[in-house]
Tab-separated table of C-alpha atoms in Angstrom:
chain	number	residue	atom	x	y	z
A	209	MET	CA	147.683	93.217	251.339
A	210	HIS	CA	149.046	89.642	250.887
A	211	THR	CA	151.678	88.462	253.467
A	212	MET	CA	154.747	87.315	251.433
A	213	ASN	CA	157.543	85.391	253.139
A	214	ALA	CA	160.438	83.693	251.929
A	215	LEU	CA	160.967	80.241	253.146
A	216	PRO	CA	164.337	79.709	254.837
A	217	LYS	CA	167.291	78.744	252.729
A	218	LEU	CA	168.093	74.948	252.941
A	219	SER	CA	171.171	73.153	252.697
A	220	LEU	CA	169.541	70.535	250.798
A	221	ILE	CA	169.978	72.475	247.613
A	222	GLY	CA	173.725	72.357	247.976
A	223	THR	CA	173.578	68.785	248.891
A	224	LEU	CA	171.527	67.841	245.767
A	225	VAL	CA	173.541	70.010	243.550
A	226	ALA	CA	176.491	68.244	244.706
A	227	ALA	CA	175.005	64.875	244.106
A	228	GLY	CA	173.976	65.900	240.507
A	229	LEU	CA	170.440	65.561	241.030
A	230	LEU	CA	169.274	68.922	239.923
A	231	LEU	CA	168.892	70.176	236.362
A	232	THR	CA	170.721	73.253	235.370
A	233	GLY	CA	169.949	75.549	232.407
A	234	CYS	CA	166.375	74.576	232.055
A	235	GLY	CA	164.818	76.795	229.621
A	236	GLU	CA	167.653	76.625	227.073
A	237	GLU	CA	165.714	73.718	225.170
A	238	SER	CA	167.394	74.680	222.030
A	239	LYS	CA	170.915	73.665	223.386
A	240	ALA	CA	169.427	70.318	224.674
A	241	ALA	CA	170.157	67.095	222.862
A	242	GLY	CA	166.881	65.553	224.087
A	243	PRO	CA	163.765	66.527	226.074
A	244	VAL	CA	163.874	69.213	228.628
A	245	ILE	CA	163.705	67.327	231.894
A	246	LEU	CA	161.493	68.794	234.346
A	247	LYS	CA	162.483	67.648	237.972
A	248	THR	CA	159.426	67.214	239.891
A	249	ALA	CA	159.199	66.578	243.738
A	250	PHE	CA	156.665	64.464	245.394
A	251	ASN	CA	156.432	63.357	248.937
A	252	GLN	CA	154.497	60.213	248.697
A	253	SER	CA	154.881	56.851	246.947
A	254	GLU	CA	154.508	56.062	243.167
A	255	HIS	CA	151.051	54.231	244.124
A	256	ASN	CA	149.437	57.648	245.037
A	257	PRO	CA	146.750	58.988	242.697
A	258	GLN	CA	148.559	62.232	242.545
A	259	PHE	CA	151.825	60.451	241.377
A	260	LYS	CA	149.801	58.739	238.722
A	261	ALA	CA	148.221	61.983	237.575
A	262	LEU	CA	151.706	63.481	237.186
A	263	GLU	CA	152.774	60.410	235.143
A	264	ASP	CA	149.655	60.926	232.883
A	265	PHE	CA	150.574	64.825	232.667
A	266	SER	CA	154.225	64.111	231.510
A	267	GLN	CA	153.110	61.540	228.882
A	268	LYS	CA	150.602	63.904	227.407
A	269	LEU	CA	153.057	66.850	227.624
A	270	GLU	CA	155.683	64.911	225.788
A	271	ALA	CA	153.251	63.824	223.072
A	272	ALA	CA	151.849	67.317	222.551
A	273	THR	CA	155.274	69.122	222.494
A	274	GLY	CA	156.893	66.533	220.147
A	275	GLY	CA	159.079	65.252	222.722
A	276	LYS	CA	160.327	68.713	223.851
A	277	TYR	CA	159.390	68.307	227.725
A	278	LYS	CA	159.019	65.440	229.950
A	279	LEU	CA	158.718	65.239	233.876
A	280	GLU	CA	161.096	63.307	235.977
A	281	ILE	CA	159.022	62.505	239.141
A	282	HIS	CA	160.873	62.038	242.310
A	283	PRO	CA	158.432	60.151	244.919
A	284	ASN	CA	158.954	59.450	248.632
A	285	GLU	CA	160.520	62.829	249.453
A	286	LEU	CA	163.693	61.911	247.555
A	287	LEU	CA	164.197	65.656	247.083
A	288	GLY	CA	163.226	66.738	250.550
A	289	ASP	CA	159.891	67.172	252.375
A	290	GLN	CA	157.439	69.495	250.918
A	291	ARG	CA	158.948	72.576	252.588
A	292	ALA	CA	162.207	71.832	250.931
A	293	ALA	CA	160.556	71.176	247.776
A	294	LEU	CA	158.947	74.327	247.454
A	295	GLU	CA	162.053	76.129	248.208
A	296	LEU	CA	163.922	74.150	245.644
A	297	VAL	CA	161.085	75.225	243.109
A	298	GLN	CA	161.426	78.835	244.255
A	299	SER	CA	165.325	78.833	243.456
A	300	GLY	CA	165.005	77.266	240.110
A	301	ALA	CA	166.878	74.019	241.304
A	302	ILE	CA	163.900	72.038	240.134
A	303	GLN	CA	160.875	73.030	238.156
A	304	LEU	CA	157.782	71.571	239.804
A	305	ALA	CA	156.547	70.006	243.022
A	306	VAL	CA	153.298	69.027	244.787
A	307	VAL	CA	152.939	70.715	248.174
A	308	ALA	CA	150.220	71.044	250.799
A	309	ASN	CA	148.102	74.096	250.581
A	310	PRO	CA	149.072	75.434	254.180
A	311	LEU	CA	152.858	75.925	252.902
A	312	VAL	CA	151.539	78.245	250.314
A	313	GLU	CA	149.421	80.103	252.808
A	314	ASN	CA	152.893	81.572	253.953
A	315	PHE	CA	152.632	83.572	250.833
A	316	ASN	CA	149.247	84.532	250.791
A	317	LYS	CA	146.901	84.034	253.696
A	318	ASN	CA	143.789	83.881	251.310
A	319	PHE	CA	144.752	80.100	250.474
A	320	SER	CA	143.470	79.313	253.879
A	321	VAL	CA	139.979	79.467	252.425
A	322	LEU	CA	140.473	76.277	250.432
A	323	ALA	CA	140.797	74.265	253.602
A	324	MET	CA	137.849	75.692	255.465
A	325	PRO	CA	135.489	73.462	257.196
A	326	TYR	CA	132.366	72.674	255.131
A	327	ILE	CA	133.326	74.769	252.381
A	328	TYR	CA	132.691	72.145	249.927
A	329	ASP	CA	129.492	69.987	249.788
A	330	ASN	CA	130.953	66.874	248.465
A	331	PRO	CA	133.818	65.891	246.193
A	332	GLU	CA	131.760	66.695	243.096
A	333	HIS	CA	131.635	70.300	244.227
A	334	GLN	CA	135.424	70.465	245.018
A	335	ARG	CA	136.092	68.864	241.626
A	336	LYS	CA	134.041	71.844	239.970
A	337	VAL	CA	135.991	74.352	241.998
A	338	PHE	CA	139.411	72.860	240.932
A	339	THR	CA	138.747	72.291	237.428
A	340	GLY	CA	137.218	75.740	236.687
A	341	ASP	CA	138.627	79.252	236.570
A	342	THR	CA	137.373	80.398	240.024
A	343	LEU	CA	140.830	79.978	241.554
A	344	ASP	CA	142.939	81.519	238.700
A	345	ALA	CA	143.473	84.964	240.287
A	346	LEU	CA	144.574	83.280	243.617
A	347	PHE	CA	146.845	80.761	242.035
A	348	ALA	CA	148.755	83.537	240.155
A	349	SER	CA	149.025	85.916	243.260
A	350	THR	CA	152.145	83.924	244.252
A	351	LYS	CA	154.175	85.400	241.250
A	352	GLY	CA	157.287	87.365	242.378
A	353	ASN	CA	158.039	84.773	245.086
A	354	GLY	CA	159.788	82.294	242.464
A	355	PHE	CA	156.714	80.102	241.945
A	356	GLU	CA	153.296	80.009	240.550
A	357	VAL	CA	150.445	77.435	241.390
A	358	LEU	CA	149.303	75.705	238.435
A	359	THR	CA	146.349	73.540	239.723
A	360	ALA	CA	144.990	71.854	242.728
A	361	TYR	CA	144.648	68.212	243.414
A	362	THR	CA	142.358	66.665	246.051
A	363	ALA	CA	143.870	64.927	248.896
A	364	GLY	CA	140.296	63.600	249.834
A	365	ALA	CA	137.608	64.239	252.213
A	366	ARG	CA	137.934	63.719	255.856
A	367	SER	CA	134.975	62.047	257.622
A	368	MET	CA	134.287	60.828	261.071
A	369	TYR	CA	134.581	57.085	262.325
A	370	VAL	CA	133.796	55.732	265.627
A	371	LYS	CA	133.160	52.706	267.779
A	372	GLY	CA	129.524	52.063	269.255
A	373	ALA	CA	127.131	53.611	266.547
A	374	PRO	CA	127.519	55.526	263.584
A	375	ILE	CA	127.393	59.307	263.538
A	376	LYS	CA	124.451	60.631	261.639
A	377	THR	CA	123.664	64.076	263.381
A	378	PRO	CA	125.263	66.612	265.512
A	379	ASP	CA	123.512	65.217	268.563
A	380	ASP	CA	125.322	62.064	267.936
A	381	MET	CA	128.605	63.754	268.476
A	382	LYS	CA	127.794	64.682	271.949
A	383	GLY	CA	130.505	63.476	274.473
A	384	LYS	CA	132.445	61.898	271.792
A	385	LYS	CA	136.180	62.411	272.119
A	386	ILE	CA	137.571	62.490	268.398
A	387	ARG	CA	141.212	62.513	267.518
A	388	VAL	CA	142.162	65.562	265.263
A	389	MET	CA	145.211	66.844	263.774
A	390	GLN	CA	147.326	69.144	265.924
A	391	SER	CA	145.602	72.184	264.650
A	392	ASP	CA	143.346	74.832	266.801
A	393	THR	CA	141.024	74.941	263.697
A	394	MET	CA	140.368	71.368	263.809
A	395	VAL	CA	139.740	71.308	267.472
A	396	LYS	CA	137.179	74.223	267.055
A	397	MET	CA	135.678	72.585	264.131
A	398	LEU	CA	134.881	69.296	266.393
A	399	GLY	CA	133.273	71.661	268.698
A	400	CYS	CA	130.948	73.177	266.281
A	401	MET	CA	130.141	69.625	264.866
A	402	GLY	CA	128.974	68.624	268.528
A	403	GLY	CA	131.916	66.670	269.698
A	404	THR	CA	135.373	67.095	271.419
A	405	GLY	CA	138.549	67.412	269.446
A	406	VAL	CA	141.596	65.567	270.961
A	407	PRO	CA	144.886	66.562	269.143
A	408	MET	CA	146.906	63.567	268.822
A	409	GLY	CA	149.831	62.126	266.563
A	410	GLN	CA	148.420	59.390	264.037
A	411	GLY	CA	150.641	56.547	265.568
A	412	GLU	CA	148.761	56.763	268.840
A	413	VAL	CA	145.260	56.635	267.488
A	414	TYR	CA	144.626	53.079	267.201
A	415	SER	CA	145.536	52.078	270.846
A	416	ALA	CA	143.802	55.149	272.229
A	417	ILE	CA	140.511	54.200	270.594
A	418	GLN	CA	141.181	50.394	271.741
A	419	GLN	CA	141.789	51.647	275.397
A	420	GLY	CA	138.910	54.003	275.434
A	421	VAL	CA	140.776	57.473	275.579
A	422	LEU	CA	139.134	58.193	272.117
A	423	ASP	CA	135.755	57.247	270.552
A	424	GLY	CA	137.055	57.661	267.345
A	425	ALA	CA	138.995	59.768	264.747
A	426	GLU	CA	138.565	61.482	261.426
A	427	ASN	CA	140.325	60.902	258.159
A	428	ASN	CA	139.711	59.719	254.631
A	429	GLU	CA	138.965	56.192	253.589
A	430	ILE	CA	142.452	55.324	252.514
A	431	THR	CA	144.177	56.152	255.660
A	432	TYR	CA	141.256	54.418	257.678
A	433	ALA	CA	141.857	51.146	255.694
A	434	ASP	CA	145.633	51.324	255.377
A	435	LEU	CA	145.974	51.752	259.241
A	436	LYS	CA	143.332	49.212	260.098
A	437	GLN	CA	141.529	51.613	262.150
A	438	PHE	CA	138.313	49.839	261.176
A	439	GLU	CA	139.330	47.228	263.627
A	440	VAL	CA	138.719	49.570	266.560
A	441	ALA	CA	136.394	52.082	264.944
A	442	PRO	CA	134.191	50.296	262.481
A	443	HIS	CA	131.499	52.892	262.002
A	444	PHE	CA	132.606	55.454	259.109
A	445	SER	CA	130.103	58.340	258.731
A	446	TYR	CA	130.534	60.398	255.517
A	447	THR	CA	130.471	63.905	257.383
A	448	ARG	CA	133.281	65.157	254.789
A	449	HIS	CA	133.826	68.188	257.012
A	450	VAL	CA	137.312	69.030	255.500
A	451	MET	CA	138.315	68.461	252.060
A	452	VAL	CA	142.050	69.024	251.661
A	453	ALA	CA	143.842	70.423	248.734
A	454	ASP	CA	147.393	69.814	247.460
A	455	LEU	CA	148.850	72.323	245.102
A	456	LEU	CA	151.051	71.737	241.852
A	457	VAL	CA	153.467	74.715	241.920
A	458	ALA	CA	155.995	75.607	239.031
A	459	ASN	CA	159.304	77.688	239.005
A	460	GLU	CA	158.198	81.101	237.831
A	461	SER	CA	161.461	81.644	235.743
A	462	PHE	CA	160.961	78.392	233.944
A	463	LEU	CA	157.471	79.287	233.010
A	464	GLU	CA	158.513	82.774	231.560
A	465	LYS	CA	161.166	81.155	229.443
A	466	MET	CA	158.705	78.839	227.684
A	467	ASP	CA	157.674	79.961	224.169
A	468	ALA	CA	153.981	80.959	224.355
A	469	ALA	CA	152.619	78.214	222.398
A	470	ASP	CA	154.393	75.484	224.679
A	471	GLN	CA	153.414	77.324	227.867
A	472	ALA	CA	149.892	77.488	226.719
A	473	THR	CA	150.063	73.613	226.214
A	474	PHE	CA	151.781	73.107	229.554
A	475	ARG	CA	149.266	75.102	231.575
A	476	LYS	CA	146.197	73.420	229.642
A	477	LEU	CA	147.534	69.969	230.465
A	478	ALA	CA	148.457	70.710	234.081
A	479	LYS	CA	144.787	71.859	234.492
A	480	GLU	CA	143.452	68.840	232.952
A	481	SER	CA	145.626	66.557	235.215
A	482	THR	CA	143.419	67.544	238.008
A	483	ALA	CA	140.276	65.760	236.574
A	484	ILE	CA	142.510	62.574	236.052
A	485	GLU	CA	143.684	62.956	239.519
A	486	PHE	CA	140.222	63.152	240.990
A	487	ASP	CA	139.165	60.103	239.032
A	488	LEU	CA	142.343	58.103	240.237
A	489	PHE	CA	141.659	59.228	243.835
A	490	SER	CA	138.026	58.197	243.538
A	491	GLN	CA	139.014	54.964	242.524
A	492	ALA	CA	141.640	54.587	245.380
A	493	LEU	CA	138.802	55.485	247.862
A	494	GLU	CA	136.478	52.954	246.542
A	495	ALA	CA	139.163	50.121	246.892
A	496	ALA	CA	139.927	51.252	250.387
A	497	LYS	CA	136.168	51.185	251.219
A	498	GLN	CA	135.922	47.626	249.841
A	499	THR	CA	138.904	46.515	251.918
A	500	ALA	CA	137.368	47.892	255.184
A	501	THR	CA	133.831	46.740	254.340
A	502	ARG	CA	135.239	43.236	253.932
A	503	GLN	CA	136.671	43.336	257.416
A	504	GLY	CA	133.264	44.363	258.950
A	505	ALA	CA	133.257	48.398	258.658
A	506	THR	CA	129.904	50.080	257.915
A	507	PHE	CA	129.797	53.217	255.659
A	508	THR	CA	127.058	55.650	256.358
A	509	ASP	CA	126.026	58.565	254.321
A	510	VAL	CA	124.959	61.829	256.301
A	511	ASP	CA	122.951	64.895	255.779
A	512	ILE	CA	125.876	67.515	256.269
A	513	ALA	CA	123.402	70.500	256.145
A	514	PRO	CA	122.944	70.484	260.176
A	515	PHE	CA	126.713	70.183	260.480
A	516	GLN	CA	127.301	73.149	258.173
A	517	GLN	CA	124.803	75.374	259.992
A	518	ARG	CA	126.474	74.562	263.218
A	519	CYS	CA	129.907	75.455	261.782
A	520	LYS	CA	128.729	78.777	260.115
A	521	PRO	CA	130.071	80.918	263.041
A	522	LEU	CA	133.511	79.218	262.785
A	523	GLN	CA	133.492	79.837	259.116
A	524	GLU	CA	132.837	83.491	259.770
A	525	THR	CA	135.838	83.839	262.059
A	526	LEU	CA	138.144	82.262	259.609
A	527	LEU	CA	137.349	84.738	256.935
A	528	THR	CA	139.387	87.859	257.917
A	529	THR	CA	139.777	89.451	254.470
A	530	PRO	CA	137.472	90.886	251.941
A	531	GLU	CA	139.473	88.817	249.412
A	532	GLN	CA	138.783	85.694	251.706
A	533	LYS	CA	135.026	86.368	251.684
A	534	ASP	CA	135.041	86.834	247.957
A	535	ILE	CA	136.705	83.431	247.300
A	536	PHE	CA	134.461	81.799	249.984
A	537	ASN	CA	131.317	83.142	248.265
A	538	LYS	CA	132.516	82.080	244.726
A	539	ILE	CA	133.170	78.516	245.931
A	540	ARG	CA	129.939	78.277	247.634
A	541	ALA	CA	128.095	79.666	244.676
A	542	LEU	CA	129.331	76.347	242.772
A	543	ALA	CA	127.544	74.065	245.202
A	544	SER	CA	124.795	72.082	243.456
């Protein structure tokens, strides 16, 4: 059985309705004077690869439906944080949102498999999983809760960066204190990789490495460059131990009211936007890598097999249902 919980009602809906920000009567496109505007919540800036992929999706949707539908994307948490945005989608106050995978785990714990340590070998493996049909049944499983997952976007791979010398093997992790997100799973993952995970807020990381409280941290190249953490931890090693998923969700009632041809077009273009987002994210990562390299950072490729092997017991403890094991096996089967 899936665990299905409703998110708490938020006063944000009333506030936004009062402000006239939310669309009403969506689905009654025959009455509309122009395109049906699909309100879309996004928590990051318009420079983010995911935002740009949504823009591309909107342009293609408008063209393919003869101007019938158009996304109106609100970046920078204008419509609230991701939890609020998901609740707005559920209620039908808005039509679309990009939300972090853990929020959808509240409705079906099997989504946790998508963020397990070392489930993907590399970005190409994750791309193959996200652009294929492996996750279709999982994505449809939230029906009945007011929303459906249309597709998944990558939020990059998290890798290790330290001072001293680059990490190449689990032995190199011995004695290393590495900042992780405030998550028990992340702490356990650092343990299985050979180091010690130290939960800490992002704002403290730079000074903690500088002062010797930490030996390094783990994140993607964009965060590494943006926060100038290469200044204190210049050795970036591609351990790619966790590859994060963000999910594009749509209001269930809105989807049901679309005519069959429009819905098929909408779903097809939503899925195709994933490949666009991967390309854009890869470009952003390369730009961040170049920025850090110019400032003296080094980037080292790593054989992840020894790390994967050491983390197998942790993977097994995280797979608690037959459905989770089935999803895990299907994802692993797509590894090259």
